[in-house]
Amino acid sequence: MQSGLKAIFVVAMLLARILDPRPADACVVCISLPEASLGDRLLSADVIVLARPSPDNAFRYILAEVLKGTKEQVENLPEIPFLVDSTTRKMFLSDPDRTVLFVYGAESQDQAGRKLSKGWRKLFLMSAERSQFVEILQSHGVHWKPGIGGTSERIQFFANYLSSEDRVLRDTALVEVYRAPYALVRQTNVSALTDQLFDDIGSIQRLNYAPASIRLLGLQTDPDAIEVVRSRYLARLKTAGPNLHEWALAGIEVDGTFAITAIDGWVTQADWPSEDKLILIRALSDAGSAIPEFRPQIAEVYERVLGADVSLAGQIAFAMRDWNDDRLDPLFRELLAREETEPATRFVLQLVLEPED
């Protein structure tokens, strides 16, 4: 009984690791991009309002305008629980017409996406650019669902703010573009200011945005960006570590087949940790999805990887399936026939091969 439960647990963990679209880089400082972006908060909100300090109590917010929902809805909701802090109060003293944007909606949800609780959330102090952002998002994003962006229209909307001087809007754009499918981002031809990306990568205060900025750096065409990517991805391959996935992907953008060959030299080493190999396999998979002409070379790398480490067969099988590429199916069947193939790996291979078999 215990062995059966252990096998089920191993399979579940392997599938979770394989199917999770986010890079699995281990980081000494565990800082990551937020699960929900500011755009998600606005898109999923039941009510969106603007508020300002009460004339009777400078520490209390009162309703100024309803942007989504109705006044009747707002009256039936709990009062905005936030107090006007000293920094915001100074802003209002210098400009009494400014407002703060609040949303009322889901605070958390379970793994099935069901909303567990609701409440007020303070998003930001309004400005002319932020007002325009909210207005356009409400009109253009009426059919966009919160979560990972899957349309070029959504990516392009947020990408317009990648070079914004407004840190709040730019950070929102970084989160949105990073979470979107890489192939789709590449097709959308997003652009950013290279100097801003350099600042993100070089600042410890911007550590959580570094993965997004590295990915965008690989898509830049100016010589400075290319030079930095070329030196950094080769150094990262030697040491592994944080943002290995992003540097490898950026390197493939800059150096193409040469970078894939360089990755091949590391990922096929028998003494390299499986977790680092898995990260590079994901980078190759993303590159192959975005740039189909690289798939034959990447498939050859995958074949050599399996010659050194069969435990990675599941991730490789899913990558090939996503490409609708069956050139490694004979090898997968061979692995499936081996008695020593682990149950979790066997399960994944059967799952990939089943439609054809």
mmCIF file of C-alpha atoms in Angstrom:
data_model
loop_
_atom_site.group_PDB
_atom_site.id
_atom_site.type_symbol
_atom_site.label_atom_id
_atom_site.label_comp_id
_atom_site.label_asym_id
_atom_site.label_seq_id
_atom_site.Cartn_x
_atom_site.Cartn_y
_atom_site.Cartn_z
ATOM 1 C CA MET A 1 0.000 0.000 0.000
ATOM 2 C CA GLN A 2 2.747 2.453 0.966
ATOM 3 C CA SER A 3 4.722 1.692 -2.195
ATOM 4 C CA GLY A 4 1.615 2.347 -4.284
ATOM 5 C CA LEU A 5 1.016 5.696 -2.600
ATOM 6 C CA LYS A 6 4.663 6.612 -3.054
ATOM 7 C CA ALA A 7 4.426 5.872 -6.797
ATOM 8 C CA ILE A 8 1.339 8.084 -7.083
ATOM 9 C CA PHE A 9 3.119 10.855 -5.202
ATOM 10 C CA VAL A 10 6.181 10.641 -7.460
ATOM 11 C CA VAL A 11 3.991 10.793 -10.575
ATOM 12 C CA ALA A 12 2.110 13.827 -9.235
ATOM 13 C CA MET A 13 5.324 15.657 -8.390
ATOM 14 C CA LEU A 14 6.825 14.908 -11.800
ATOM 15 C CA LEU A 15 3.728 16.114 -13.620
ATOM 16 C CA ALA A 16 3.611 19.276 -11.535
ATOM 17 C CA ARG A 17 7.255 19.969 -12.355
ATOM 18 C CA ILE A 18 6.743 19.284 -16.060
ATOM 19 C CA LEU A 19 3.459 21.088 -16.566
ATOM 20 C CA ASP A 20 4.292 24.197 -14.548
ATOM 21 C CA PRO A 21 4.962 26.855 -17.233
ATOM 22 C CA ARG A 22 7.144 28.977 -14.986
ATOM 23 C CA PRO A 23 10.923 28.602 -14.956
ATOM 24 C CA ALA A 24 12.168 26.454 -12.089
ATOM 25 C CA ASP A 25 15.420 28.285 -11.379
ATOM 26 C CA ALA A 26 16.493 27.893 -7.795
ATOM 27 C CA CYS A 27 17.428 31.225 -6.240
ATOM 28 C CA VAL A 28 19.409 31.958 -3.093
ATOM 29 C CA VAL A 29 17.063 34.881 -2.449
ATOM 30 C CA CYS A 30 13.539 33.581 -3.000
ATOM 31 C CA ILE A 31 11.980 36.633 -4.586
ATOM 32 C CA SER A 32 9.636 36.212 -7.515
ATOM 33 C CA LEU A 33 7.185 38.179 -9.577
ATOM 34 C CA PRO A 34 3.690 38.473 -8.083
ATOM 35 C CA GLU A 35 1.209 35.727 -8.975
ATOM 36 C CA ALA A 36 -1.470 38.335 -9.766
ATOM 37 C CA SER A 37 -0.550 41.457 -11.706
ATOM 38 C CA LEU A 38 -2.068 44.872 -11.228
ATOM 39 C CA GLY A 39 -3.863 44.212 -14.514
ATOM 40 C CA ASP A 40 -5.376 41.052 -13.004
ATOM 41 C CA ARG A 41 -6.644 43.028 -10.024
ATOM 42 C CA LEU A 42 -8.397 45.492 -12.298
ATOM 43 C CA LEU A 43 -9.779 42.878 -14.690
ATOM 44 C CA SER A 44 -11.166 40.655 -11.934
ATOM 45 C CA ALA A 45 -12.519 43.402 -9.666
ATOM 46 C CA ASP A 46 -16.228 43.484 -8.873
ATOM 47 C CA VAL A 47 -16.009 47.192 -8.130
ATOM 48 C CA ILE A 48 -13.432 49.875 -8.988
ATOM 49 C CA VAL A 49 -13.625 53.281 -7.304
ATOM 50 C CA LEU A 50 -11.681 56.479 -6.847
ATOM 51 C CA ALA A 51 -11.522 57.867 -3.327
ATOM 52 C CA ARG A 52 -10.104 60.895 -1.516
ATOM 53 C CA PRO A 53 -9.804 62.014 2.105
ATOM 54 C CA SER A 54 -13.018 62.967 3.865
ATOM 55 C CA PRO A 55 -13.393 66.715 4.565
ATOM 56 C CA ASP A 56 -14.490 65.732 8.081
ATOM 57 C CA ASN A 57 -11.630 63.293 8.725
ATOM 58 C CA ALA A 58 -8.353 63.679 6.841
ATOM 59 C CA PHE A 59 -7.376 60.087 7.717
ATOM 60 C CA ARG A 60 -10.503 58.467 6.253
ATOM 61 C CA TYR A 61 -11.280 57.792 2.588
ATOM 62 C CA ILE A 62 -14.640 58.603 1.038
ATOM 63 C CA LEU A 63 -16.010 57.764 -2.397
ATOM 64 C CA ALA A 64 -15.183 60.210 -5.190
ATOM 65 C CA GLU A 65 -16.173 58.247 -8.319
ATOM 66 C CA VAL A 66 -17.267 54.756 -9.338
ATOM 67 C CA LEU A 67 -15.367 53.418 -12.361
ATOM 68 C CA LYS A 68 -16.858 49.908 -12.341
ATOM 69 C CA GLY A 69 -20.062 48.849 -10.658
ATOM 70 C CA THR A 70 -22.720 51.153 -9.211
ATOM 71 C CA LYS A 71 -23.036 53.439 -6.213
ATOM 72 C CA GLU A 72 -25.672 51.063 -4.847
ATOM 73 C CA GLN A 73 -23.155 48.213 -4.972
ATOM 74 C CA VAL A 74 -20.570 50.319 -3.161
ATOM 75 C CA GLU A 75 -23.070 51.308 -0.462
ATOM 76 C CA ASN A 76 -23.711 47.631 0.256
ATOM 77 C CA LEU A 77 -20.010 46.838 0.618
ATOM 78 C CA PRO A 78 -17.892 47.239 3.753
ATOM 79 C CA GLU A 79 -16.295 50.653 4.158
ATOM 80 C CA ILE A 80 -12.823 51.138 2.713
ATOM 81 C CA PRO A 81 -10.683 50.020 5.655
ATOM 82 C CA PHE A 82 -7.485 51.857 4.742
ATOM 83 C CA LEU A 83 -6.364 55.059 6.435
ATOM 84 C CA VAL A 84 -4.779 57.946 4.560
ATOM 85 C CA ASP A 85 -1.057 57.615 5.286
ATOM 86 C CA SER A 86 1.213 60.610 5.803
ATOM 87 C CA THR A 87 2.856 60.402 2.357
ATOM 88 C CA THR A 88 -0.499 60.316 0.564
ATOM 89 C CA ARG A 89 -1.822 63.122 2.792
ATOM 90 C CA LYS A 90 1.040 65.354 1.663
ATOM 91 C CA MET A 91 0.132 64.571 -1.956
ATOM 92 C CA PHE A 92 -3.442 65.669 -1.332
ATOM 93 C CA LEU A 93 -2.311 68.868 0.368
ATOM 94 C CA SER A 94 -0.327 69.837 -2.737
ATOM 95 C CA ASP A 95 -3.103 68.692 -5.122
ATOM 96 C CA PRO A 96 -6.557 68.263 -3.498
ATOM 97 C CA ASP A 97 -8.089 67.018 -6.768
ATOM 98 C CA ARG A 98 -6.023 63.807 -6.844
ATOM 99 C CA THR A 99 -7.613 60.490 -5.990
ATOM 100 C CA VAL A 100 -6.605 56.963 -4.985
ATOM 101 C CA LEU A 101 -7.835 53.898 -6.883
ATOM 102 C CA PHE A 102 -9.332 51.009 -4.907
ATOM 103 C CA VAL A 103 -10.750 47.709 -6.113
ATOM 104 C CA TYR A 104 -13.130 45.322 -4.391
ATOM 105 C CA GLY A 105 -12.905 41.682 -5.382
ATOM 106 C CA ALA A 106 -11.351 38.317 -4.673
ATOM 107 C CA GLU A 107 -8.467 38.389 -2.236
ATOM 108 C CA SER A 108 -7.595 34.720 -2.708
ATOM 109 C CA GLN A 109 -8.683 31.611 -4.585
ATOM 110 C CA ASP A 110 -8.124 27.878 -4.433
ATOM 111 C CA GLN A 111 -6.301 25.733 -6.989
ATOM 112 C CA ALA A 112 -9.540 25.295 -8.951
ATOM 113 C CA GLY A 113 -9.816 29.065 -9.382
ATOM 114 C CA ARG A 114 -12.743 29.450 -6.965
ATOM 115 C CA LYS A 115 -12.814 32.740 -5.069
ATOM 116 C CA LEU A 116 -12.409 32.157 -1.339
ATOM 117 C CA SER A 117 -12.667 35.663 0.078
ATOM 118 C CA LYS A 118 -13.295 39.218 -1.022
ATOM 119 C CA GLY A 119 -12.132 42.585 0.201
ATOM 120 C CA TRP A 120 -10.879 46.044 -0.656
ATOM 121 C CA ARG A 121 -7.405 46.547 -2.097
ATOM 122 C CA LYS A 122 -5.584 49.833 -2.533
ATOM 123 C CA LEU A 123 -3.803 49.933 -5.888
ATOM 124 C CA PHE A 124 -2.274 53.365 -6.476
ATOM 125 C CA LEU A 125 -2.496 57.147 -6.386
ATOM 126 C CA MET A 126 -3.958 58.331 -9.659
ATOM 127 C CA SER A 127 -2.133 60.397 -12.284
ATOM 128 C CA ALA A 128 -2.974 61.392 -15.844
ATOM 129 C CA GLU A 129 -1.078 58.403 -17.295
ATOM 130 C CA ARG A 130 -2.600 55.971 -14.805
ATOM 131 C CA SER A 131 -6.093 57.275 -15.506
ATOM 132 C CA GLN A 132 -5.563 56.663 -19.208
ATOM 133 C CA PHE A 133 -4.174 53.189 -18.433
ATOM 134 C CA VAL A 134 -7.256 52.221 -16.406
ATOM 135 C CA GLU A 135 -9.654 53.662 -18.978
ATOM 136 C CA ILE A 136 -8.062 51.818 -21.916
ATOM 137 C CA LEU A 137 -7.742 48.581 -19.938
ATOM 138 C CA GLN A 138 -11.432 48.662 -19.054
ATOM 139 C CA SER A 139 -12.491 49.233 -22.655
ATOM 140 C CA HIS A 140 -9.996 46.968 -24.453
ATOM 141 C CA GLY A 141 -9.748 44.278 -21.801
ATOM 142 C CA VAL A 142 -13.426 43.607 -21.295
ATOM 143 C CA HIS A 143 -12.980 40.058 -22.654
ATOM 144 C CA TRP A 144 -9.527 39.414 -21.198
ATOM 145 C CA LYS A 145 -9.425 36.916 -18.383
ATOM 146 C CA PRO A 146 -7.217 37.446 -15.320
ATOM 147 C CA GLY A 147 -4.106 35.323 -15.380
ATOM 148 C CA ILE A 148 -1.607 34.447 -18.068
ATOM 149 C CA GLY A 149 -2.118 36.581 -21.152
ATOM 150 C CA GLY A 150 -2.791 34.553 -24.252
ATOM 151 C CA THR A 151 -3.498 37.112 -26.977
ATOM 152 C CA SER A 152 -1.197 39.397 -28.915
ATOM 153 C CA GLU A 153 -3.636 42.261 -28.270
ATOM 154 C CA ARG A 154 -3.207 41.946 -24.518
ATOM 155 C CA ILE A 155 0.563 41.585 -24.773
ATOM 156 C CA GLN A 156 0.825 44.638 -27.021
ATOM 157 C CA PHE A 157 -1.333 46.744 -24.702
ATOM 158 C CA PHE A 158 0.869 46.110 -21.689
ATOM 159 C CA ALA A 159 4.080 46.199 -23.752
ATOM 160 C CA ASN A 160 3.299 49.846 -24.538
ATOM 161 C CA TYR A 161 4.184 50.580 -20.908
ATOM 162 C CA LEU A 162 7.535 48.752 -20.847
ATOM 163 C CA SER A 163 9.365 52.043 -21.317
ATOM 164 C CA SER A 164 7.095 54.113 -19.081
ATOM 165 C CA GLU A 165 8.714 56.394 -16.521
ATOM 166 C CA ASP A 166 5.911 55.389 -14.159
ATOM 167 C CA ARG A 167 7.375 52.510 -12.143
ATOM 168 C CA VAL A 168 3.959 51.070 -11.243
ATOM 169 C CA LEU A 169 2.837 50.809 -14.858
ATOM 170 C CA ARG A 170 6.195 49.560 -16.083
ATOM 171 C CA ASP A 171 6.327 46.838 -13.438
ATOM 172 C CA THR A 172 2.823 45.762 -14.403
ATOM 173 C CA ALA A 173 3.952 45.511 -18.020
ATOM 174 C CA LEU A 174 6.985 43.425 -17.044
ATOM 175 C CA VAL A 175 4.813 40.949 -15.140
ATOM 176 C CA GLU A 176 2.295 40.650 -17.966
ATOM 177 C CA VAL A 177 4.863 40.185 -20.727
ATOM 178 C CA TYR A 178 6.880 37.707 -18.668
ATOM 179 C CA ARG A 179 3.848 35.516 -17.938
ATOM 180 C CA ALA A 180 2.686 35.429 -21.552
ATOM 181 C CA PRO A 181 3.775 32.541 -23.815
ATOM 182 C CA TYR A 182 7.279 33.324 -25.034
ATOM 183 C CA ALA A 183 6.515 32.466 -28.651
ATOM 184 C CA LEU A 184 3.610 34.905 -28.639
ATOM 185 C CA VAL A 185 5.689 37.685 -27.070
ATOM 186 C CA ARG A 186 8.318 37.163 -29.741
ATOM 187 C CA GLN A 187 5.711 37.385 -32.516
ATOM 188 C CA THR A 188 4.327 40.592 -31.028
ATOM 189 C CA ASN A 189 7.708 42.321 -31.457
ATOM 190 C CA VAL A 190 7.730 43.991 -28.047
ATOM 191 C CA SER A 191 10.463 46.495 -27.333
ATOM 192 C CA ALA A 192 11.919 48.129 -24.239
ATOM 193 C CA LEU A 193 14.654 50.595 -23.338
ATOM 194 C CA THR A 194 17.934 48.732 -22.967
ATOM 195 C CA ASP A 195 19.223 51.041 -20.219
ATOM 196 C CA GLN A 196 16.136 50.330 -18.127
ATOM 197 C CA LEU A 197 16.656 46.592 -18.567
ATOM 198 C CA PHE A 198 20.307 46.973 -17.510
ATOM 199 C CA ASP A 199 19.149 48.816 -14.368
ATOM 200 C CA ASP A 200 16.715 46.002 -13.523
ATOM 201 C CA ILE A 201 19.375 43.327 -13.908
ATOM 202 C CA GLY A 202 22.018 45.225 -11.955
ATOM 203 C CA SER A 203 19.921 46.369 -8.990
ATOM 204 C CA ILE A 204 19.217 44.189 -5.967
ATOM 205 C CA GLN A 205 16.055 46.227 -5.397
ATOM 206 C CA ARG A 206 14.837 45.017 -8.809
ATOM 207 C CA LEU A 207 15.848 41.398 -8.258
ATOM 208 C CA ASN A 208 12.333 40.016 -8.717
ATOM 209 C CA TYR A 209 11.974 41.727 -12.106
ATOM 210 C CA ALA A 210 15.343 40.504 -13.420
ATOM 211 C CA PRO A 211 13.911 37.377 -15.143
ATOM 212 C CA ALA A 212 11.483 39.484 -17.174
ATOM 213 C CA SER A 213 14.183 42.005 -18.062
ATOM 214 C CA ILE A 214 16.683 39.314 -19.090
ATOM 215 C CA ARG A 215 14.080 37.756 -21.367
ATOM 216 C CA LEU A 216 13.383 41.137 -22.958
ATOM 217 C CA LEU A 217 17.108 41.878 -23.245
ATOM 218 C CA GLY A 218 17.453 38.851 -25.514
ATOM 219 C CA LEU A 219 14.833 40.359 -27.821
ATOM 220 C CA GLN A 220 16.646 43.698 -28.203
ATOM 221 C CA THR A 221 18.602 44.395 -31.375
ATOM 222 C CA ASP A 222 21.046 47.082 -30.249
ATOM 223 C CA PRO A 223 24.747 46.147 -29.942
ATOM 224 C CA ASP A 224 24.990 46.890 -26.199
ATOM 225 C CA ALA A 225 22.203 44.452 -25.370
ATOM 226 C CA ILE A 226 23.645 41.759 -27.618
ATOM 227 C CA GLU A 227 27.113 42.137 -26.074
ATOM 228 C CA VAL A 228 25.788 41.805 -22.521
ATOM 229 C CA VAL A 229 23.642 38.777 -23.363
ATOM 230 C CA ARG A 230 26.512 37.081 -25.179
ATOM 231 C CA SER A 231 28.863 37.404 -22.212
ATOM 232 C CA ARG A 232 26.307 36.688 -19.498
ATOM 233 C CA TYR A 233 24.654 33.564 -20.897
ATOM 234 C CA LEU A 234 27.990 31.817 -21.493
ATOM 235 C CA ALA A 235 29.103 32.673 -17.952
ATOM 236 C CA ARG A 236 25.773 31.482 -16.518
ATOM 237 C CA LEU A 237 26.083 28.145 -18.319
ATOM 238 C CA LYS A 238 29.381 27.563 -16.535
ATOM 239 C CA THR A 239 28.064 28.368 -13.062
ATOM 240 C CA ALA A 240 24.302 27.682 -13.372
ATOM 241 C CA GLY A 241 22.448 29.534 -10.595
ATOM 242 C CA PRO A 242 19.714 32.178 -10.718
ATOM 243 C CA ASN A 243 17.964 32.978 -14.004
ATOM 244 C CA LEU A 244 19.691 30.171 -15.891
ATOM 245 C CA HIS A 245 16.544 29.629 -17.969
ATOM 246 C CA GLU A 246 16.301 33.285 -18.962
ATOM 247 C CA TRP A 247 19.980 33.707 -19.855
ATOM 248 C CA ALA A 248 19.941 30.508 -21.909
ATOM 249 C CA LEU A 249 16.845 31.658 -23.796
ATOM 250 C CA ALA A 250 18.337 35.114 -24.378
ATOM 251 C CA GLY A 251 21.555 33.480 -25.574
ATOM 252 C CA ILE A 252 19.648 31.440 -28.156
ATOM 253 C CA GLU A 253 18.013 34.638 -29.391
ATOM 254 C CA VAL A 254 21.396 36.286 -29.826
ATOM 255 C CA ASP A 255 23.624 33.400 -30.979
ATOM 256 C CA GLY A 256 21.143 30.860 -32.350
ATOM 257 C CA THR A 257 22.698 27.489 -33.181
ATOM 258 C CA PHE A 258 25.982 28.408 -31.492
ATOM 259 C CA ALA A 259 24.137 28.920 -28.196
ATOM 260 C CA ILE A 260 22.267 25.629 -28.595
ATOM 261 C CA THR A 261 25.618 23.886 -29.139
ATOM 262 C CA ALA A 262 26.984 25.570 -25.997
ATOM 263 C CA ILE A 263 23.945 24.414 -24.008
ATOM 264 C CA ASP A 264 24.409 20.915 -25.445
ATOM 265 C CA GLY A 265 27.910 20.816 -24.010
ATOM 266 C CA TRP A 266 26.611 21.360 -20.472
ATOM 267 C CA VAL A 267 23.220 19.655 -20.421
ATOM 268 C CA THR A 268 24.646 16.347 -21.636
ATOM 269 C CA GLN A 269 27.260 16.142 -18.893
ATOM 270 C CA ALA A 270 26.561 13.178 -16.621
ATOM 271 C CA ASP A 271 27.662 15.000 -13.456
ATOM 272 C CA TRP A 272 25.490 18.074 -13.994
ATOM 273 C CA PRO A 273 22.544 18.315 -11.509
ATOM 274 C CA SER A 274 19.245 17.112 -12.966
ATOM 275 C CA GLU A 275 17.485 20.298 -11.791
ATOM 276 C CA ASP A 276 19.851 22.458 -13.845
ATOM 277 C CA LYS A 277 19.422 20.157 -16.825
ATOM 278 C CA LEU A 278 15.663 20.475 -16.478
ATOM 279 C CA ILE A 279 15.934 24.269 -16.584
ATOM 280 C CA LEU A 280 17.968 24.135 -19.803
ATOM 281 C CA ILE A 281 15.562 21.629 -21.352
ATOM 282 C CA ARG A 282 12.766 24.103 -20.677
ATOM 283 C CA ALA A 283 14.775 26.897 -22.268
ATOM 284 C CA LEU A 284 15.364 24.758 -25.347
ATOM 285 C CA SER A 285 11.677 23.869 -25.424
ATOM 286 C CA ASP A 286 10.644 27.535 -25.298
ATOM 287 C CA ALA A 287 13.163 28.386 -28.007
ATOM 288 C CA GLY A 288 11.916 25.563 -30.220
ATOM 289 C CA SER A 289 8.302 26.667 -29.769
ATOM 290 C CA ALA A 290 9.198 30.219 -30.764
ATOM 291 C CA ILE A 291 11.722 29.419 -33.510
ATOM 292 C CA PRO A 292 10.734 26.191 -35.354
ATOM 293 C CA GLU A 293 13.903 26.077 -37.462
ATOM 294 C CA PHE A 294 15.881 25.236 -34.305
ATOM 295 C CA ARG A 295 13.830 22.124 -33.523
ATOM 296 C CA PRO A 296 15.969 19.576 -35.435
ATOM 297 C CA GLN A 297 19.115 20.647 -33.586
ATOM 298 C CA ILE A 298 17.305 20.766 -30.245
ATOM 299 C CA ALA A 299 15.874 17.286 -30.842
ATOM 300 C CA GLU A 300 19.414 16.011 -31.357
ATOM 301 C CA VAL A 301 20.418 17.599 -28.044
ATOM 302 C CA TYR A 302 17.429 15.949 -26.345
ATOM 303 C CA GLU A 303 18.481 12.570 -27.735
ATOM 304 C CA ARG A 304 21.968 12.968 -26.288
ATOM 305 C CA VAL A 305 20.510 14.096 -22.957
ATOM 306 C CA LEU A 306 18.460 10.915 -22.738
ATOM 307 C CA GLY A 307 21.609 8.915 -23.356
ATOM 308 C CA ALA A 308 23.040 10.408 -20.166
ATOM 309 C CA ASP A 309 19.955 10.913 -17.965
ATOM 310 C CA VAL A 310 16.722 8.969 -18.579
ATOM 311 C CA SER A 311 14.974 10.730 -15.679
ATOM 312 C CA LEU A 312 14.454 13.763 -17.938
ATOM 313 C CA ALA A 313 12.485 11.772 -20.527
ATOM 314 C CA GLY A 314 9.134 13.074 -19.303
ATOM 315 C CA GLN A 315 9.979 16.742 -19.771
ATOM 316 C CA ILE A 316 11.521 16.061 -23.180
ATOM 317 C CA ALA A 317 8.519 13.993 -24.270
ATOM 318 C CA PHE A 318 6.122 16.795 -23.408
ATOM 319 C CA ALA A 319 8.307 19.306 -25.252
ATOM 320 C CA MET A 320 8.255 17.198 -28.389
ATOM 321 C CA ARG A 321 4.513 16.677 -28.090
ATOM 322 C CA ASP A 322 3.939 20.423 -27.825
ATOM 323 C CA TRP A 323 5.799 20.801 -31.126
ATOM 324 C CA ASN A 324 3.728 17.995 -32.719
ATOM 325 C CA ASP A 325 7.089 16.371 -33.456
ATOM 326 C CA ASP A 326 7.363 12.576 -33.300
ATOM 327 C CA ARG A 327 10.995 12.091 -34.318
ATOM 328 C CA LEU A 328 11.962 10.871 -30.824
ATOM 329 C CA ASP A 329 8.973 8.539 -30.413
ATOM 330 C CA PRO A 330 11.035 5.410 -31.237
ATOM 331 C CA LEU A 331 13.423 6.335 -28.429
ATOM 332 C CA PHE A 332 10.524 6.976 -26.052
ATOM 333 C CA ARG A 333 9.098 3.529 -26.852
ATOM 334 C CA GLU A 334 12.485 1.969 -26.214
ATOM 335 C CA LEU A 335 12.644 3.653 -22.810
ATOM 336 C CA LEU A 336 9.090 2.557 -22.093
ATOM 337 C CA ALA A 337 10.040 -1.050 -22.764
ATOM 338 C CA ARG A 338 12.914 -1.002 -20.275
ATOM 339 C CA GLU A 339 12.090 -2.591 -16.942
ATOM 340 C CA GLU A 340 14.341 -0.151 -15.088
ATOM 341 C CA THR A 341 12.397 2.934 -16.291
ATOM 342 C CA GLU A 342 10.848 4.597 -13.232
ATOM 343 C CA PRO A 343 7.028 4.438 -12.858
ATOM 344 C CA ALA A 344 6.644 8.210 -13.043
ATOM 345 C CA THR A 345 8.659 8.448 -16.261
ATOM 346 C CA ARG A 346 6.802 5.444 -17.680
ATOM 347 C CA PHE A 347 3.462 7.111 -16.935
ATOM 348 C CA VAL A 348 4.436 10.326 -18.746
ATOM 349 C CA LEU A 349 5.777 8.455 -21.779
ATOM 350 C CA GLN A 350 2.558 6.453 -22.016
ATOM 351 C CA LEU A 351 0.574 9.677 -21.768
ATOM 352 C CA VAL A 352 2.536 11.227 -24.654
ATOM 353 C CA LEU A 353 2.538 8.141 -26.871
ATOM 354 C CA GLU A 354 -1.039 7.045 -26.162
ATOM 355 C CA PRO A 355 -2.829 9.078 -28.898
ATOM 356 C CA GLU A 356 -0.760 7.350 -31.563
ATOM 357 C CA ASP A 357 -0.580 3.931 -29.958
#
